[in-house]
Tab-separated table of C-alpha atoms in Angstrom:
chain	number	residue	atom	x	y	z
A	1	MET	CA	0.953	12.609	7.423
A	2	GLN	CA	-0.087	9.278	5.962
A	3	ASP	CA	-1.911	8.282	9.196
A	4	SER	CA	-3.946	11.481	8.950
A	5	ALA	CA	-4.896	11.078	5.290
A	6	SER	CA	-8.626	10.650	5.925
A	7	SER	CA	-8.925	13.684	8.216
A	8	TYR	CA	-6.798	15.693	5.788
A	9	LYS	CA	-9.187	14.729	2.973
A	10	GLU	CA	-12.211	15.750	5.052
A	11	LEU	CA	-10.630	19.122	5.870
A	12	ARG	CA	-9.815	19.693	2.223
A	13	GLU	CA	-13.398	18.933	1.164
A	14	GLN	CA	-14.701	21.293	3.831
A	15	ALA	CA	-12.388	24.061	2.659
A	16	GLU	CA	-13.431	23.620	-0.967
A	17	LYS	CA	-17.122	23.904	0.009
A	18	ILE	CA	-16.521	27.070	2.019
A	19	VAL	CA	-14.532	28.651	-0.818
A	20	ALA	CA	-17.251	27.747	-3.339
A	21	LEU	CA	-19.801	29.385	-1.041
A	22	ARG	CA	-17.703	32.519	-0.638
A	23	GLN	CA	-17.252	32.892	-4.379
A	24	SER	CA	-21.008	33.091	-4.986
A	25	LYS	CA	-22.495	36.529	-5.647
A	26	ALA	CA	-25.263	35.891	-3.111
A	27	PHE	CA	-22.734	35.294	-0.325
A	28	ARG	CA	-20.686	38.364	-1.213
A	29	ARG	CA	-23.860	40.464	-1.134
A	30	LYS	CA	-24.672	38.981	2.278
A	31	VAL	CA	-21.265	39.962	3.663
A	32	PHE	CA	-21.566	43.466	2.163
A	33	PHE	CA	-24.973	44.048	3.739
A	34	ALA	CA	-23.719	42.666	7.056
A	35	ARG	CA	-21.009	45.330	6.936
A	36	LEU	CA	-23.491	48.034	5.933
A	37	LYS	CA	-25.819	47.129	8.821
A	38	GLU	CA	-23.087	46.882	11.454
A	39	GLN	CA	-21.164	50.006	10.431
A	40	LEU	CA	-23.396	52.454	8.565
A	41	LEU	CA	-26.709	51.807	10.333
A	42	LYS	CA	-25.603	50.793	13.846
A	43	GLY	CA	-21.970	51.842	14.086
A	44	THR	CA	-20.167	54.733	15.705
A	45	ILE	CA	-18.960	57.753	13.750
A	46	GLU	CA	-15.614	56.004	13.284
A	47	GLU	CA	-17.358	52.878	11.996
A	48	LYS	CA	-19.380	54.953	9.515
A	49	ARG	CA	-16.158	56.599	8.279
A	50	ASP	CA	-14.563	53.172	7.917
A	51	PHE	CA	-17.500	52.010	5.790
A	52	LEU	CA	-17.238	55.075	3.541
A	53	ALA	CA	-13.499	54.482	3.129
A	54	PHE	CA	-14.275	50.905	2.098
A	55	VAL	CA	-16.851	52.088	-0.486
A	56	ALA	CA	-14.461	54.748	-1.814
A	57	ALA	CA	-11.766	52.121	-2.315
A	58	LYS	CA	-14.227	49.928	-4.219
A	59	LEU	CA	-14.891	52.902	-6.514
A	60	GLY	CA	-11.164	53.256	-7.174
A	61	ARG	CA	-10.524	56.221	-4.922
A	62	LYS	CA	-7.469	56.133	-2.689
A	63	GLY	CA	-8.044	56.991	0.933
A	64	LYS	CA	-7.391	55.847	4.465
A	65	GLU	CA	-7.124	52.196	5.401
A	66	PHE	CA	-10.252	50.325	6.478
A	67	ARG	CA	-11.218	47.045	8.123
A	68	PRO	CA	-10.984	44.017	5.823
A	69	LEU	CA	-14.196	42.476	4.524
A	70	SER	CA	-13.245	39.238	6.278
A	71	ASP	CA	-14.170	40.889	9.621
A	72	PHE	CA	-17.817	40.628	8.582
A	73	ASP	CA	-17.772	37.106	7.167
A	74	PRO	CA	-19.977	34.701	9.184
A	75	THR	CA	-17.675	31.831	8.149
A	76	GLY	CA	-14.546	33.778	9.111
A	77	GLY	CA	-13.489	31.407	11.858
A	78	ILE	CA	-13.232	28.463	9.480
A	79	GLU	CA	-9.643	29.249	8.466
A	80	ARG	CA	-8.453	29.274	12.070
A	81	GLN	CA	-10.259	26.010	12.841
A	82	THR	CA	-8.899	24.367	9.694
A	83	ALA	CA	-5.371	25.619	10.337
A	84	ASP	CA	-5.486	24.340	13.916
A	85	SER	CA	-6.724	20.954	12.676
A	86	LEU	CA	-3.979	20.736	10.054
A	87	ILE	CA	-1.280	21.665	12.565
A	88	SER	CA	-2.649	19.158	15.086
A	89	ALA	CA	-2.769	16.408	12.444
A	90	TYR	CA	0.802	17.193	11.410
A	91	SER	CA	2.049	17.241	15.009
A	92	SER	CA	0.547	13.847	15.768
A	93	ALA	CA	1.900	12.166	12.625
A	94	GLU	CA	5.316	10.587	12.234
A	95	HIS	CA	7.721	12.451	9.985
A	96	GLY	CA	11.349	12.318	8.934
A	97	ALA	CA	13.991	14.980	8.405
A	98	GLN	CA	12.345	18.382	8.005
A	99	VAL	CA	12.822	21.341	5.687
A	100	ALA	CA	10.810	24.534	6.172
A	101	VAL	CA	10.564	27.210	3.478
A	102	PHE	CA	9.613	30.810	4.378
A	103	SER	CA	8.461	33.001	1.489
A	104	ARG	CA	6.479	36.192	1.078
A	105	LEU	CA	4.466	34.321	-1.564
A	106	PRO	CA	2.297	31.208	-1.217
A	107	TYR	CA	3.316	28.065	-3.060
A	108	HIS	CA	0.907	28.679	-5.950
A	109	ALA	CA	2.124	32.212	-6.711
A	110	SER	CA	3.571	32.745	-10.197
A	111	GLY	CA	1.917	29.551	-11.411
A	112	ASP	CA	3.914	27.386	-8.953
A	113	GLY	CA	7.149	28.386	-10.686
A	114	GLN	CA	8.930	30.571	-8.117
A	115	ARG	CA	12.105	29.408	-6.384
A	116	GLY	CA	10.589	28.693	-2.976
A	117	ALA	CA	8.023	26.337	-4.479
A	118	GLN	CA	10.669	24.568	-6.562
A	119	ILE	CA	12.946	23.999	-3.576
A	120	ALA	CA	10.028	22.781	-1.446
A	121	LYS	CA	8.834	20.362	-4.123
A	122	THR	CA	12.324	18.984	-4.709
A	123	PHE	CA	13.114	18.387	-1.036
A	124	LYS	CA	9.785	16.560	-0.788
A	125	ARG	CA	10.767	14.308	-3.700
A	126	MET	CA	14.067	13.629	-1.953
A	127	GLY	CA	12.194	12.210	1.032
A	128	TYR	CA	12.170	15.221	3.330
A	129	ASP	CA	9.155	16.354	5.286
A	130	VAL	CA	8.516	19.841	3.888
A	131	LEU	CA	6.639	22.715	5.503
A	132	TYR	CA	5.905	25.928	3.609
A	133	PHE	CA	5.055	29.193	5.375
A	134	TYR	CA	4.062	32.470	3.718
A	135	LEU	CA	2.919	35.969	4.668
A	136	GLY	CA	-0.546	37.465	4.586
A	137	ASP	CA	-3.971	36.049	5.326
A	138	ASN	CA	-5.764	33.558	3.141
A	139	PHE	CA	-9.258	35.016	2.984
A	140	TYR	CA	-11.371	33.619	0.112
A	141	SER	CA	-8.594	31.242	-1.012
A	142	PHE	CA	-7.675	29.108	1.977
A	143	ASP	CA	-8.403	25.928	-0.009
A	144	ARG	CA	-4.993	26.657	-1.525
A	145	ASP	CA	-3.390	25.680	1.756
A	146	PHE	CA	-3.974	22.081	0.701
A	147	VAL	CA	-0.832	21.625	-1.374
A	148	ASP	CA	-0.034	18.027	-2.299
A	149	GLU	CA	3.677	18.757	-2.863
A	150	VAL	CA	4.327	19.679	0.787
A	151	SER	CA	3.231	18.368	4.184
A	152	LEU	CA	2.008	21.691	5.552
A	153	HIS	CA	1.276	24.971	3.730
A	154	LEU	CA	-0.028	27.827	5.890
A	155	PRO	CA	0.308	31.590	6.400
A	156	LEU	CA	2.486	32.561	9.366
A	157	ILE	CA	-0.426	34.377	11.041
A	158	TYR	CA	-1.324	31.022	12.620
A	159	PHE	CA	2.033	30.697	14.383
A	160	ASP	CA	3.917	32.437	17.102
A	161	GLU	CA	7.559	31.502	17.648
A	162	GLU	CA	6.746	28.941	20.334
A	163	ARG	CA	4.170	27.125	18.218
A	164	LEU	CA	6.499	27.003	15.232
A	165	CYS	CA	9.330	25.575	17.335
A	166	SER	CA	6.936	22.920	18.633
A	167	ILE	CA	6.538	21.390	15.158
A	168	LEU	CA	10.090	21.892	13.842
A	169	GLU	CA	12.675	19.665	15.476
A	170	PRO	CA	16.286	20.658	16.224
A	171	GLY	CA	18.412	19.769	13.195
A	172	ALA	CA	15.698	20.734	10.722
A	173	ILE	CA	16.601	23.170	7.919
A	174	ALA	CA	14.734	26.498	7.656
A	175	ILE	CA	15.173	28.414	4.379
A	176	PHE	CA	14.198	32.094	4.254
A	177	GLU	CA	13.581	33.409	0.740
A	178	ASN	CA	13.115	37.090	1.622
A	179	PRO	CA	14.594	39.421	4.279
A	180	ASP	CA	11.144	40.472	5.467
A	181	VAL	CA	10.862	41.945	8.973
A	182	ASN	CA	7.938	39.602	9.703
A	183	PHE	CA	10.286	36.609	9.375
A	184	LEU	CA	12.996	37.932	11.677
A	185	PRO	CA	11.553	36.739	15.040
A	186	TYR	CA	11.185	33.221	13.584
A	187	LEU	CA	14.793	33.233	12.351
A	188	TYR	CA	16.063	34.005	15.855
A	189	ALA	CA	13.697	31.594	17.615
A	190	LEU	CA	14.452	28.689	15.272
A	191	LYS	CA	18.184	29.240	15.487
A	192	GLU	CA	18.028	29.175	19.283
A	193	HIS	CA	15.874	26.011	19.018
A	194	GLY	CA	18.659	24.240	17.109
A	195	VAL	CA	17.216	24.532	13.605
A	196	LYS	CA	19.762	25.240	10.847
A	197	THR	CA	18.810	28.608	9.342
A	198	VAL	CA	19.505	29.485	5.711
A	199	TYR	CA	19.031	32.911	4.148
A	200	GLU	CA	18.810	33.052	0.333
A	201	HIS	CA	19.413	36.395	-1.368
A	202	ILE	CA	17.442	35.846	-4.572
A	203	ASP	CA	17.191	39.391	-5.976
A	204	ASN	CA	18.602	42.869	-5.555
A	205	TRP	CA	15.915	44.055	-3.152
A	206	GLU	CA	17.330	47.583	-3.089
A	207	THR	CA	15.739	48.129	-6.513
A	208	ALA	CA	12.030	48.390	-7.333
A	209	LEU	CA	11.719	44.679	-6.498
A	210	GLY	CA	11.837	45.522	-2.794
A	211	ALA	CA	9.500	48.523	-2.936
A	212	GLY	CA	7.062	48.716	-0.046
A	213	TRP	CA	8.616	46.102	2.229
A	214	TYR	CA	12.419	45.928	1.983
A	215	ASP	CA	14.466	47.437	4.808
A	216	ARG	CA	18.265	47.342	4.741
A	217	GLY	CA	18.556	47.034	8.498
A	218	THR	CA	16.384	43.915	8.455
A	219	TYR	CA	18.415	42.495	5.581
A	220	LEU	CA	21.626	43.017	7.566
A	221	SER	CA	20.056	41.199	10.521
A	222	PHE	CA	19.401	38.220	8.244
A	223	VAL	CA	22.891	38.100	6.772
A	224	LYS	CA	24.450	38.427	10.228
A	225	GLY	CA	22.071	36.004	11.910
A	226	ALA	CA	21.539	33.063	9.530
A	227	ASP	CA	23.755	29.984	9.784
A	228	LEU	CA	24.191	29.679	6.003
A	229	LEU	CA	24.061	32.393	3.326
A	230	ILE	CA	23.167	31.757	-0.313
A	231	GLY	CA	23.231	34.017	-3.367
A	232	THR	CA	21.433	33.036	-6.560
A	233	ALA	CA	23.665	35.183	-8.797
A	234	ARG	CA	27.409	35.781	-8.578
A	235	ASN	CA	26.987	39.530	-8.113
A	236	LEU	CA	24.504	38.860	-5.312
A	237	CYS	CA	27.073	36.610	-3.621
A	238	GLU	CA	29.634	39.397	-3.727
A	239	MET	CA	27.121	41.875	-2.324
A	240	VAL	CA	26.049	39.653	0.569
A	241	SER	CA	29.599	38.489	1.359
A	242	LYS	CA	30.728	42.101	1.660
A	243	ASP	CA	27.830	42.924	3.995
A	244	ALA	CA	28.144	39.757	6.080
A	245	GLY	CA	31.920	39.533	6.208
A	246	ARG	CA	31.885	35.803	5.437
A	247	PRO	CA	31.573	33.419	2.452
A	248	VAL	CA	28.307	32.985	0.565
A	249	LEU	CA	27.282	29.842	-1.325
A	250	TYR	CA	26.547	30.435	-5.004
A	251	ASN	CA	23.353	28.484	-5.715
A	252	ALA	CA	21.665	29.708	-8.894
A	253	ASN	CA	18.141	28.940	-10.004
A	254	ALA	CA	17.568	25.660	-11.805
A	255	VAL	CA	15.105	23.391	-13.630
A	256	ASP	CA	12.628	20.691	-12.658
A	257	ILE	CA	14.039	17.973	-14.929
A	258	GLU	CA	11.024	15.738	-14.367
A	259	LEU	CA	8.631	18.387	-15.637
A	260	PHE	CA	10.775	19.912	-18.396
A	261	ASP	CA	11.659	16.709	-20.254
A	262	HIS	CA	12.523	17.195	-23.924
A	263	LYS	CA	12.153	13.470	-24.623
A	264	ARG	CA	8.465	13.415	-23.766
A	265	GLU	CA	5.716	13.748	-26.367
A	266	TYR	CA	3.553	16.856	-25.861
A	267	SER	CA	0.223	17.789	-27.425
A	268	VAL	CA	0.329	21.212	-29.035
A	269	PRO	CA	-1.820	23.616	-26.950
A	270	ASP	CA	-4.860	24.925	-28.816
A	271	ASP	CA	-3.783	28.573	-28.484
A	272	VAL	CA	-0.279	28.163	-29.917
A	273	ILE	CA	0.244	30.536	-32.856
A	274	LYS	CA	2.887	29.227	-35.216
A	275	GLY	CA	5.093	31.239	-37.531
A	276	GLU	CA	7.984	30.450	-39.832
A	277	LYS	CA	9.895	30.468	-36.550
A	278	THR	CA	8.017	30.409	-33.249
A	279	LEU	CA	9.538	32.127	-30.211
A	280	LEU	CA	8.361	32.044	-26.597
A	281	TYR	CA	8.757	34.127	-23.453
A	282	TYR	CA	6.959	33.478	-20.172
A	283	GLY	CA	7.041	35.290	-16.841
A	284	HIS	CA	5.770	38.498	-15.251
A	285	LEU	CA	5.050	41.158	-17.884
A	286	LYS	CA	4.895	44.378	-15.878
A	287	GLY	CA	8.426	44.354	-14.542
A	288	GLN	CA	10.633	47.399	-15.059
A	289	TRP	CA	13.423	44.970	-15.940
A	290	LEU	CA	11.859	43.937	-19.284
A	291	ASP	CA	13.028	45.527	-22.552
A	292	TRP	CA	9.872	45.541	-24.660
A	293	ASP	CA	11.447	47.764	-27.326
A	294	LEU	CA	14.041	45.055	-27.987
A	295	LEU	CA	11.357	42.397	-28.408
A	296	TYR	CA	9.016	44.584	-30.485
A	297	ASP	CA	11.821	45.818	-32.773
A	298	THR	CA	12.926	42.215	-33.308
A	299	ALA	CA	9.350	41.181	-34.143
A	300	GLU	CA	9.091	43.960	-36.724
A	301	LEU	CA	12.335	42.735	-38.323
A	302	CYS	CA	10.909	39.184	-38.468
A	303	PRO	CA	7.282	39.638	-39.629
A	304	GLU	CA	7.049	36.003	-40.722
A	305	CYS	CA	7.804	34.758	-37.190
A	306	SER	CA	5.458	34.362	-34.227
A	307	PHE	CA	6.421	35.799	-30.824
A	308	MET	CA	4.298	34.208	-28.088
A	309	ILE	CA	4.139	35.810	-24.637
A	310	ILE	CA	2.789	33.994	-21.577
A	311	GLY	CA	2.510	35.748	-18.245
A	312	PHE	CA	0.748	37.782	-15.587
A	313	GLY	CA	-0.291	41.395	-16.078
A	314	GLU	CA	0.144	43.772	-18.975
A	315	PRO	CA	3.495	44.671	-20.573
A	316	GLY	CA	5.093	47.722	-19.032
A	317	SER	CA	5.234	49.562	-22.353
A	318	GLU	CA	2.935	52.168	-23.875
A	319	ARG	CA	4.008	51.096	-27.338
A	320	ARG	CA	1.532	49.001	-29.317
A	321	ALA	CA	2.751	45.452	-29.905
A	322	PRO	CA	3.444	44.367	-33.506
A	323	VAL	CA	0.777	42.095	-34.993
A	324	ASN	CA	3.027	39.027	-34.751
A	325	VAL	CA	3.445	39.401	-30.971
A	326	HIS	CA	0.749	37.326	-29.266
A	327	PHE	CA	-0.183	37.616	-25.571
A	328	LEU	CA	-1.682	34.328	-24.416
A	329	GLY	CA	-2.292	35.172	-20.733
A	330	ALA	CA	-1.069	33.415	-17.589
A	331	ARG	CA	-0.451	29.675	-17.409
A	332	LYS	CA	0.491	27.230	-14.646
A	333	GLN	CA	4.097	26.073	-14.675
A	334	ARG	CA	3.096	22.486	-15.452
A	335	SER	CA	1.608	23.582	-18.806
A	336	LEU	CA	4.749	25.401	-20.001
A	337	PRO	CA	6.725	22.416	-21.392
A	338	ALA	CA	4.050	21.892	-24.059
A	339	TYR	CA	4.405	25.506	-25.206
A	340	LEU	CA	8.185	25.182	-25.295
A	341	ALA	CA	7.948	21.941	-27.262
A	342	ALA	CA	5.853	23.798	-29.858
A	343	SER	CA	8.415	26.641	-30.085
A	344	ASP	CA	11.762	27.003	-31.837
A	345	MET	CA	13.506	29.360	-29.413
A	346	GLY	CA	13.116	30.910	-25.977
A	347	MET	CA	13.457	34.631	-25.272
A	348	LEU	CA	14.790	36.611	-22.327
A	349	HIS	CA	14.454	40.347	-22.986
A	350	PHE	CA	15.753	41.598	-19.627
A	351	LYS	CA	17.333	45.020	-19.324
A	352	THR	CA	20.965	44.983	-18.259
A	353	GLY	CA	20.570	47.449	-15.384
A	354	GLU	CA	20.594	47.212	-11.603
A	355	ILE	CA	18.021	44.410	-11.633
A	356	GLY	CA	19.364	42.478	-14.618
A	357	LYS	CA	22.945	42.265	-13.439
A	358	TYR	CA	21.867	40.559	-10.209
A	359	VAL	CA	19.413	38.057	-11.689
A	360	SER	CA	19.509	34.292	-12.209
A	361	PRO	CA	16.608	33.781	-14.637
A	362	LEU	CA	14.851	30.560	-13.689
A	363	LYS	CA	13.221	30.219	-17.095
A	364	ILE	CA	16.523	30.006	-18.984
A	365	PHE	CA	17.230	26.618	-17.382
A	366	GLU	CA	13.769	25.451	-18.421
A	367	TYR	CA	14.285	26.630	-22.002
A	368	LEU	CA	17.579	24.757	-22.224
A	369	ALA	CA	16.160	21.616	-20.607
A	370	MET	CA	13.675	21.479	-23.480
A	371	HIS	CA	16.609	21.780	-25.935
A	372	LYS	CA	15.647	25.252	-27.123
A	373	ARG	CA	18.200	27.862	-28.088
A	374	VAL	CA	17.785	31.116	-26.201
A	375	LEU	CA	17.876	34.756	-27.272
A	376	SER	CA	18.912	36.905	-24.341
A	377	THR	CA	20.472	40.161	-23.338
A	378	PRO	CA	24.022	39.889	-21.894
A	379	LEU	CA	23.268	39.199	-18.248
A	380	PRO	CA	26.418	38.450	-16.204
A	381	ASP	CA	25.322	35.052	-14.889
A	382	ILE	CA	24.288	33.525	-18.211
A	383	GLU	CA	26.650	34.885	-20.871
A	384	ASN	CA	28.665	31.676	-20.977
A	385	TYR	CA	25.747	29.239	-20.892
A	386	PRO	CA	25.576	26.867	-23.901
A	387	ASN	CA	23.082	27.636	-26.664
A	388	VAL	CA	22.419	31.151	-25.375
A	389	PHE	CA	22.891	34.044	-27.813
A	390	CYS	CA	23.347	37.396	-26.044
A	391	SER	CA	22.840	40.865	-27.516
A	392	THR	CA	20.899	44.069	-26.916
A	393	ASP	CA	20.662	44.746	-30.667
A	394	PRO	CA	17.336	43.853	-32.368
A	395	ALA	CA	19.152	43.312	-35.688
A	396	ALA	CA	21.452	40.777	-34.008
A	397	TRP	CA	18.444	38.997	-32.486
A	398	ALA	CA	16.730	38.896	-35.873
A	399	ALA	CA	19.880	37.492	-37.518
A	400	ALA	CA	20.124	34.780	-34.837
A	401	ILE	CA	16.495	33.824	-35.457
A	402	LYS	CA	17.004	33.501	-39.202
A	403	ASN	CA	20.423	31.817	-38.918
A	404	PRO	CA	20.733	30.270	-35.426
A	405	PRO	CA	24.214	29.606	-34.058
A	406	LYS	CA	25.403	25.998	-34.098
A	407	GLU	CA	23.878	23.966	-31.301
A	408	GLU	CA	26.062	22.782	-28.443
A	409	GLN	CA	25.406	19.825	-26.142
A	410	TYR	CA	22.535	20.418	-23.668
A	411	ASP	CA	22.277	17.443	-21.338
A	412	ALA	CA	25.388	17.825	-19.150
A	413	PHE	CA	24.512	21.470	-18.454
A	414	VAL	CA	20.891	20.632	-17.647
A	415	GLU	CA	21.821	17.756	-15.324
A	416	GLY	CA	24.210	19.993	-13.407
A	417	ASN	CA	21.588	22.686	-13.057
A	418	SER	CA	18.624	20.696	-11.769
A	419	TRP	CA	16.814	21.513	-8.535
A	420	TYR	CA	18.153	18.232	-7.175
A	421	ALA	CA	21.693	19.560	-7.624
A	422	ARG	CA	20.744	22.802	-5.838
A	423	CYS	CA	19.127	21.028	-2.872
A	424	ARG	CA	22.051	18.616	-2.530
A	425	ALA	CA	24.388	21.626	-2.406
A	426	ILE	CA	22.353	23.130	0.461
A	427	ILE	CA	22.442	19.836	2.390
A	428	ALA	CA	26.187	19.500	1.882
A	429	GLU	CA	26.845	23.061	3.023
A	430	VAL	CA	24.670	22.635	6.128
A	431	ALA	CA	26.543	19.416	6.969
A	432	LYS	CA	29.849	21.245	6.491
A	433	SER	CA	28.783	23.990	8.881
A	434	GLU	CA	27.805	21.379	11.493
A	435	ALA	CA	31.219	19.707	11.160
């Protein structure tokens, strides 16, 4: 899109102005009163009920569904106009080999750290033209569709199958990160169009991770329909291979070796809390797969140490955290290397249940890339990784903190587990399937 750089910049500036306007209290009041006037004062009985359902939801009361606030936004057509302009600019520009990533989450979700974003960013660095599509609308945040790491970043609501096929050429690679029913028509259309379709099974969706959207029938359609199947953990590969009746490529999570560079000098973040030993965990905090008792018991056994926690949400534990456990809040992925550099060890307190045994923890590769030993529970995929100590016993964790095991070599493992290695494996497997 180099030829469209100026128009792209203008669209981005326009989007930022609209978002700034929408974030003002005065504008939000204006939209609220527009809704009140249209529904409560002038609307039908059904419209009045819809307004009351909206108000009830704002007060925290669960009730029936109601029209989104975006229906009453006088600037509501801006997203469609901007999306159409971006798609038009992309279509008219010259581009090379294409990779499209389909994810339930936008690129910026989870602080840019989730697998789909990492794969997209890496293919872009490798010279591919990368398009990123996600579910949902983008109301009040559509400036986030301007993502420098990819050529096009938009919700799928702006595309039907025909429009998508018009911008993706035969021979392109389309990678689906989730077996969501909303993606299924695009999988079929792209495959018929000559695009190489890849389905990645990245979690055990039959657990709480798939609550509210996962459907086994849709999943089976993906594993039967995609050209290439990938599992990010060995147990996931076995599961998918059994369901699909064909081989599955093992392609675990990995590390951005340009971002997580242990040789670089990092300034210590202002909110780092040091102890005799400083330990770090980052990631989602609410997950049912986290063993907070293990971490808290370990912290109580090591009162002189500091246990820093970075992440979204509140810990899924009613137990009060020990005083040496410090919750620092959410951070973008690009800020994490500085926190790791200021720490002595990384932590991975995952439970070893139906979620844990199917997981490939992305963060463990990042810990190791920064030359940090890791305390973990015995998850099947990582038990034999170098510099990873596995146990579910707080006393064993505390002993490993006070007397760490001898360090092994890091660099060969890290180099073999970079995102470049993962993307090259996908390219090679696609080429093999074509042959």
